[in-house]
């Protein structure tokens, strides 16, 4: 038994050293801990509108409106509300780094707690800085969660060759039972060779650049980060929207982006 314990200890030590070395290879290049009184405009801008965003979503995304986006107790709050705004019956917010921090390759970490209930559709995702046509120029979905299927966390990539419209989407799911009650770290590691997705350091999705074509891999260009909470839509509202649950908060504790050094 002593020998077994000793061998086990060596294995665990080896794993710990390996993880430590992996972390040391990362260099922090962007962060927001949300410790200021207001959202930092040098890091985030707002996408505004209520046209359904190609998914028949119900919300109007507002700009600089504290009811929909604010910092509270060291957290970014993206709040969806049941209220009339122009032609829409809901409001929410969508924060992006398109103008402030587009980047190519890296590790994205977002610690967040998700909203709860039918109709909620929070997301942490990325688009090409120079997107001309979707999905040809790529989309990286680090975390999507639809409220009618609570606890099922989805990671996906979209390209011209691989997307949900033609039934070829590259995607996977992990079950996080307390995703709406506890904070978890949602992470994407993006290199020229592959894109990997994790929740709390548990990897559950990998997309490898095997074909070396733009149709299959449009990910060798700068992308920007998006944080938003949609309401309803083709996917989020597939089983209806429970209007009685609103307002709903999507809470983000921090955003950190690292350069990965080989």
Short mmCIF file of C-alpha atoms in Angstrom, two decimals:
data_model
loop_
_atom_site.label_atom_id
_atom_site.label_comp_id
_atom_site.label_asym_id
_atom_site.label_seq_id
_atom_site.Cartn_x
_atom_site.Cartn_y
_atom_site.Cartn_z
CA UNK A 1 0.00 0.00 0.00
CA UNK A 2 2.85 2.39 0.72
CA UNK A 3 4.16 1.99 -2.81
CA UNK A 4 0.73 2.66 -4.30
CA UNK A 5 0.32 5.82 -2.25
CA UNK A 6 3.76 6.96 -3.28
CA UNK A 7 3.06 6.41 -6.97
CA UNK A 8 -0.30 8.18 -6.67
CA UNK A 9 1.40 11.13 -5.00
CA UNK A 10 3.93 11.36 -7.81
CA UNK A 11 1.14 11.32 -10.41
CA UNK A 12 -0.78 14.05 -8.60
CA UNK A 13 2.37 16.14 -8.25
CA UNK A 14 3.07 15.71 -11.95
CA UNK A 15 -0.43 16.88 -12.84
CA UNK A 16 -0.11 19.90 -10.53
CA UNK A 17 3.24 20.86 -12.08
CA UNK A 18 1.81 20.44 -15.58
CA UNK A 19 -1.15 22.73 -14.78
CA UNK A 20 1.18 25.27 -13.19
CA UNK A 21 3.44 25.35 -16.23
CA UNK A 22 0.40 25.77 -18.53
CA UNK A 23 -0.80 28.75 -16.48
CA UNK A 24 2.66 30.33 -16.51
CA UNK A 25 2.64 30.30 -20.32
CA UNK A 26 -0.27 32.73 -20.36
CA UNK A 27 0.21 36.51 -20.38
CA UNK A 28 -2.72 38.72 -19.34
CA UNK A 29 -3.54 41.18 -22.16
CA UNK A 30 -7.09 42.36 -21.20
CA UNK A 31 -9.05 42.31 -17.98
CA UNK A 32 -12.05 43.84 -16.33
CA UNK A 33 -12.73 42.95 -12.70
CA UNK A 34 -15.72 45.31 -12.59
CA UNK A 35 -14.52 47.03 -9.45
CA UNK A 36 -15.25 50.56 -10.70
CA UNK A 37 -18.47 52.48 -10.19
CA UNK A 38 -19.48 52.33 -13.85
CA UNK A 39 -18.82 50.38 -17.02
CA UNK A 40 -15.46 51.35 -18.53
CA UNK A 41 -16.00 52.83 -22.04
CA UNK A 42 -12.35 52.19 -22.90
CA UNK A 43 -13.13 48.46 -22.64
CA UNK A 44 -16.78 48.12 -23.66
CA UNK A 45 -19.20 49.67 -26.10
CA UNK A 46 -22.89 48.88 -26.58
CA UNK A 47 -24.63 47.37 -29.56
CA UNK A 48 -28.05 48.98 -29.87
CA UNK A 49 -31.22 47.83 -31.57
CA UNK A 50 -34.32 45.67 -31.53
CA UNK A 51 -34.58 44.06 -34.95
CA UNK A 52 -34.47 40.44 -33.78
CA UNK A 53 -30.80 39.97 -34.69
CA UNK A 54 -31.56 37.22 -37.20
CA UNK A 55 -33.11 35.01 -34.49
CA UNK A 56 -36.49 36.70 -33.92
CA UNK A 57 -35.33 37.81 -30.48
CA UNK A 58 -37.75 39.95 -28.47
CA UNK A 59 -35.45 42.40 -26.68
CA UNK A 60 -34.29 45.92 -27.51
CA UNK A 61 -30.63 46.41 -26.61
CA UNK A 62 -30.19 49.82 -25.00
CA UNK A 63 -27.10 52.00 -24.52
CA UNK A 64 -25.76 53.43 -21.26
CA UNK A 65 -28.97 52.57 -19.41
CA UNK A 66 -28.35 51.39 -15.87
CA UNK A 67 -31.60 49.44 -15.76
CA UNK A 68 -30.06 47.11 -18.37
CA UNK A 69 -26.30 47.26 -17.73
CA UNK A 70 -24.44 48.43 -14.65
CA UNK A 71 -21.81 47.50 -12.10
CA UNK A 72 -23.15 46.33 -8.77
CA UNK A 73 -21.20 44.78 -5.87
CA UNK A 74 -18.15 44.18 -8.05
CA UNK A 75 -20.15 42.46 -10.79
CA UNK A 76 -21.30 43.46 -14.24
CA UNK A 77 -25.08 43.13 -14.37
CA UNK A 78 -26.77 42.59 -17.72
CA UNK A 79 -30.45 42.76 -16.89
CA UNK A 80 -33.32 41.79 -19.17
CA UNK A 81 -36.59 43.52 -18.30
CA UNK A 82 -40.22 43.17 -19.33
CA UNK A 83 -40.99 46.69 -20.50
CA UNK A 84 -42.03 48.41 -23.70
CA UNK A 85 -39.17 50.02 -25.66
CA UNK A 86 -39.96 51.32 -29.14
CA UNK A 87 -41.49 48.27 -30.90
CA UNK A 88 -40.16 45.70 -28.43
CA UNK A 89 -41.69 44.30 -25.24
CA UNK A 90 -38.36 43.61 -23.49
CA UNK A 91 -35.10 45.47 -22.93
CA UNK A 92 -31.60 44.17 -22.31
CA UNK A 93 -27.97 44.98 -23.10
CA UNK A 94 -25.17 43.75 -25.35
CA UNK A 95 -21.58 44.73 -24.54
CA UNK A 96 -18.81 44.28 -27.10
CA UNK A 97 -15.07 44.90 -27.50
CA UNK A 98 -15.19 45.43 -31.27
CA UNK A 99 -13.95 49.02 -31.03
CA UNK A 100 -11.77 48.56 -27.95
CA UNK A 101 -10.04 45.17 -28.03
CA UNK A 102 -10.22 42.92 -31.07
CA UNK A 103 -7.52 40.23 -30.81
CA UNK A 104 -6.22 37.12 -32.60
CA UNK A 105 -5.67 33.91 -30.61
CA UNK A 106 -5.65 33.66 -26.84
CA UNK A 107 -7.45 32.33 -23.80
CA UNK A 108 -10.72 33.97 -22.75
CA UNK A 109 -12.01 33.48 -19.20
CA UNK A 110 -15.36 34.80 -17.98
CA UNK A 111 -16.64 34.03 -14.49
CA UNK A 112 -20.40 34.30 -14.54
CA UNK A 113 -23.74 33.33 -13.05
CA UNK A 114 -26.59 32.81 -15.49
CA UNK A 115 -30.21 34.01 -15.49
CA UNK A 116 -32.99 31.52 -14.87
CA UNK A 117 -36.29 30.66 -16.54
CA UNK A 118 -37.99 30.12 -19.89
CA UNK A 119 -37.05 32.78 -22.40
CA UNK A 120 -33.63 33.66 -21.01
CA UNK A 121 -30.72 33.30 -23.44
CA UNK A 122 -27.39 34.62 -22.10
CA UNK A 123 -24.24 34.24 -24.18
CA UNK A 124 -20.48 34.75 -24.12
CA UNK A 125 -19.28 34.69 -27.71
CA UNK A 126 -17.05 36.17 -30.40
CA UNK A 127 -17.30 37.46 -33.97
CA UNK A 128 -14.75 38.52 -36.57
CA UNK A 129 -13.71 42.16 -36.31
CA UNK A 130 -14.21 42.48 -40.08
CA UNK A 131 -17.29 40.34 -40.45
CA UNK A 132 -18.88 40.73 -43.85
CA UNK A 133 -21.12 37.69 -44.02
CA UNK A 134 -22.35 35.26 -41.41
CA UNK A 135 -21.38 32.48 -40.93
CA UNK A 136 -18.59 32.67 -43.51
CA UNK A 137 -16.35 34.86 -41.34
CA UNK A 138 -16.79 32.72 -38.25
CA UNK A 139 -18.42 32.72 -34.82
CA UNK A 140 -17.07 31.28 -31.56
CA UNK A 141 -19.67 30.56 -28.87
CA UNK A 142 -17.91 30.16 -25.53
CA UNK A 143 -21.12 29.78 -23.53
CA UNK A 144 -24.79 29.70 -24.46
CA UNK A 145 -27.63 28.72 -22.17
CA UNK A 146 -31.35 28.62 -22.90
CA UNK A 147 -33.56 28.81 -19.85
CA UNK A 148 -36.02 26.07 -20.80
CA UNK A 149 -33.13 23.58 -20.70
CA UNK A 150 -31.55 24.70 -17.43
CA UNK A 151 -28.01 23.60 -16.69
CA UNK A 152 -27.10 22.58 -20.23
CA UNK A 153 -24.12 24.71 -21.28
CA UNK A 154 -23.37 24.83 -25.00
CA UNK A 155 -20.12 25.60 -26.86
CA UNK A 156 -20.02 25.90 -30.64
CA UNK A 157 -18.21 27.26 -33.65
CA UNK A 158 -19.90 28.43 -36.85
CA UNK A 159 -18.27 28.60 -40.29
CA UNK A 160 -19.48 28.56 -43.88
CA UNK A 161 -19.02 24.77 -44.01
CA UNK A 162 -20.13 24.01 -40.46
CA UNK A 163 -23.21 25.80 -39.08
CA UNK A 164 -26.64 25.03 -37.68
CA UNK A 165 -28.52 26.41 -40.69
CA UNK A 166 -27.31 23.52 -42.86
CA UNK A 167 -27.20 21.04 -39.98
CA UNK A 168 -23.42 20.70 -39.79
CA UNK A 169 -22.72 22.81 -36.69
CA UNK A 170 -19.75 21.82 -34.53
CA UNK A 171 -21.04 21.91 -30.96
CA UNK A 172 -21.07 20.13 -27.63
CA UNK A 173 -22.76 20.36 -24.23
CA UNK A 174 -21.83 20.01 -20.59
CA UNK A 175 -24.29 19.83 -17.69
CA UNK A 176 -23.68 22.36 -14.91
CA UNK A 177 -26.62 21.86 -12.56
CA UNK A 178 -26.07 25.04 -10.54
CA UNK A 179 -25.22 27.36 -13.45
CA UNK A 180 -28.06 29.73 -12.50
CA UNK A 181 -27.28 29.80 -8.77
CA UNK A 182 -23.46 29.74 -8.65
CA UNK A 183 -20.59 31.36 -10.51
CA UNK A 184 -18.52 29.28 -12.92
CA UNK A 185 -15.56 30.06 -15.18
CA UNK A 186 -16.33 29.73 -18.88
CA UNK A 187 -13.19 29.56 -20.98
CA UNK A 188 -12.04 29.28 -24.59
CA UNK A 189 -8.46 28.54 -25.66
CA UNK A 190 -7.94 29.63 -29.27
CA UNK A 191 -4.76 28.89 -31.22
CA UNK A 192 -3.95 28.52 -34.95
CA UNK A 193 -4.37 24.76 -34.51
CA UNK A 194 -7.60 24.41 -32.50
CA UNK A 195 -10.32 25.93 -30.33
CA UNK A 196 -11.10 24.30 -26.98
CA UNK A 197 -13.88 25.14 -24.50
CA UNK A 198 -13.95 24.56 -20.75
CA UNK A 199 -16.11 25.08 -17.70
CA UNK A 200 -14.08 25.33 -14.48
CA UNK A 201 -11.05 23.81 -16.26
CA UNK A 202 -13.08 20.82 -17.47
CA UNK A 203 -12.70 20.57 -21.26
CA UNK A 204 -15.78 19.46 -23.17
CA UNK A 205 -15.40 20.83 -26.71
CA UNK A 206 -12.57 20.77 -29.25
CA UNK A 207 -12.54 21.98 -32.85
CA UNK A 208 -9.31 21.21 -34.72
CA UNK A 209 -8.08 23.06 -37.81
CA UNK A 210 -7.68 19.97 -39.96
CA UNK A 211 -8.96 21.22 -43.32
CA UNK A 212 -6.90 24.43 -43.54
CA UNK A 213 -9.55 26.23 -45.62
CA UNK A 214 -11.42 29.47 -44.91
CA UNK A 215 -14.75 27.68 -45.35
CA UNK A 216 -13.90 25.46 -42.38
CA UNK A 217 -11.48 27.69 -40.42
CA UNK A 218 -11.98 31.47 -40.67
CA UNK A 219 -10.32 31.91 -37.29
CA UNK A 220 -6.90 33.30 -38.32
CA UNK A 221 -8.03 36.91 -37.92
CA UNK A 222 -8.96 39.26 -35.05
CA UNK A 223 -12.22 38.57 -33.23
CA UNK A 224 -14.02 40.57 -30.54
CA UNK A 225 -15.83 39.50 -27.39
CA UNK A 226 -19.59 39.83 -26.83
CA UNK A 227 -21.59 39.59 -23.59
CA UNK A 228 -25.37 39.72 -23.88
CA UNK A 229 -28.70 38.44 -22.63
CA UNK A 230 -31.31 37.85 -25.30
CA UNK A 231 -35.01 37.20 -24.67
CA UNK A 232 -36.89 34.50 -26.56
CA UNK A 233 -35.96 34.00 -30.20
CA UNK A 234 -35.75 30.91 -32.37
CA UNK A 235 -33.76 28.98 -29.77
CA UNK A 236 -34.23 30.86 -26.49
CA UNK A 237 -37.98 31.04 -26.99
CA UNK A 238 -38.46 27.60 -28.52
CA UNK A 239 -40.64 26.54 -25.59
CA UNK A 240 -42.09 29.98 -24.96
CA UNK A 241 -41.18 32.92 -22.74
CA UNK A 242 -42.31 33.17 -19.15
CA UNK A 243 -42.85 36.91 -18.88
CA UNK A 244 -43.47 36.62 -15.16
CA UNK A 245 -39.84 35.80 -14.35
CA UNK A 246 -38.49 39.17 -15.44
CA UNK A 247 -36.34 41.06 -14.63
CA UNK A 248 -33.52 38.51 -14.93
CA UNK A 249 -29.82 39.21 -14.26
CA UNK A 250 -26.79 37.83 -16.08
CA UNK A 251 -23.91 38.43 -13.64
CA UNK A 252 -20.26 38.62 -14.72
CA UNK A 253 -17.60 38.65 -12.01
CA UNK A 254 -14.63 39.18 -14.32
CA UNK A 255 -13.36 38.98 -17.89
CA UNK A 256 -9.74 38.06 -18.53
CA UNK A 257 -8.01 37.49 -21.84
CA UNK A 258 -4.55 35.95 -22.05
CA UNK A 259 -1.99 35.59 -24.78
CA UNK A 260 -0.88 31.98 -25.03
CA UNK A 261 2.89 31.59 -25.27
CA UNK A 262 4.17 28.31 -26.63
#
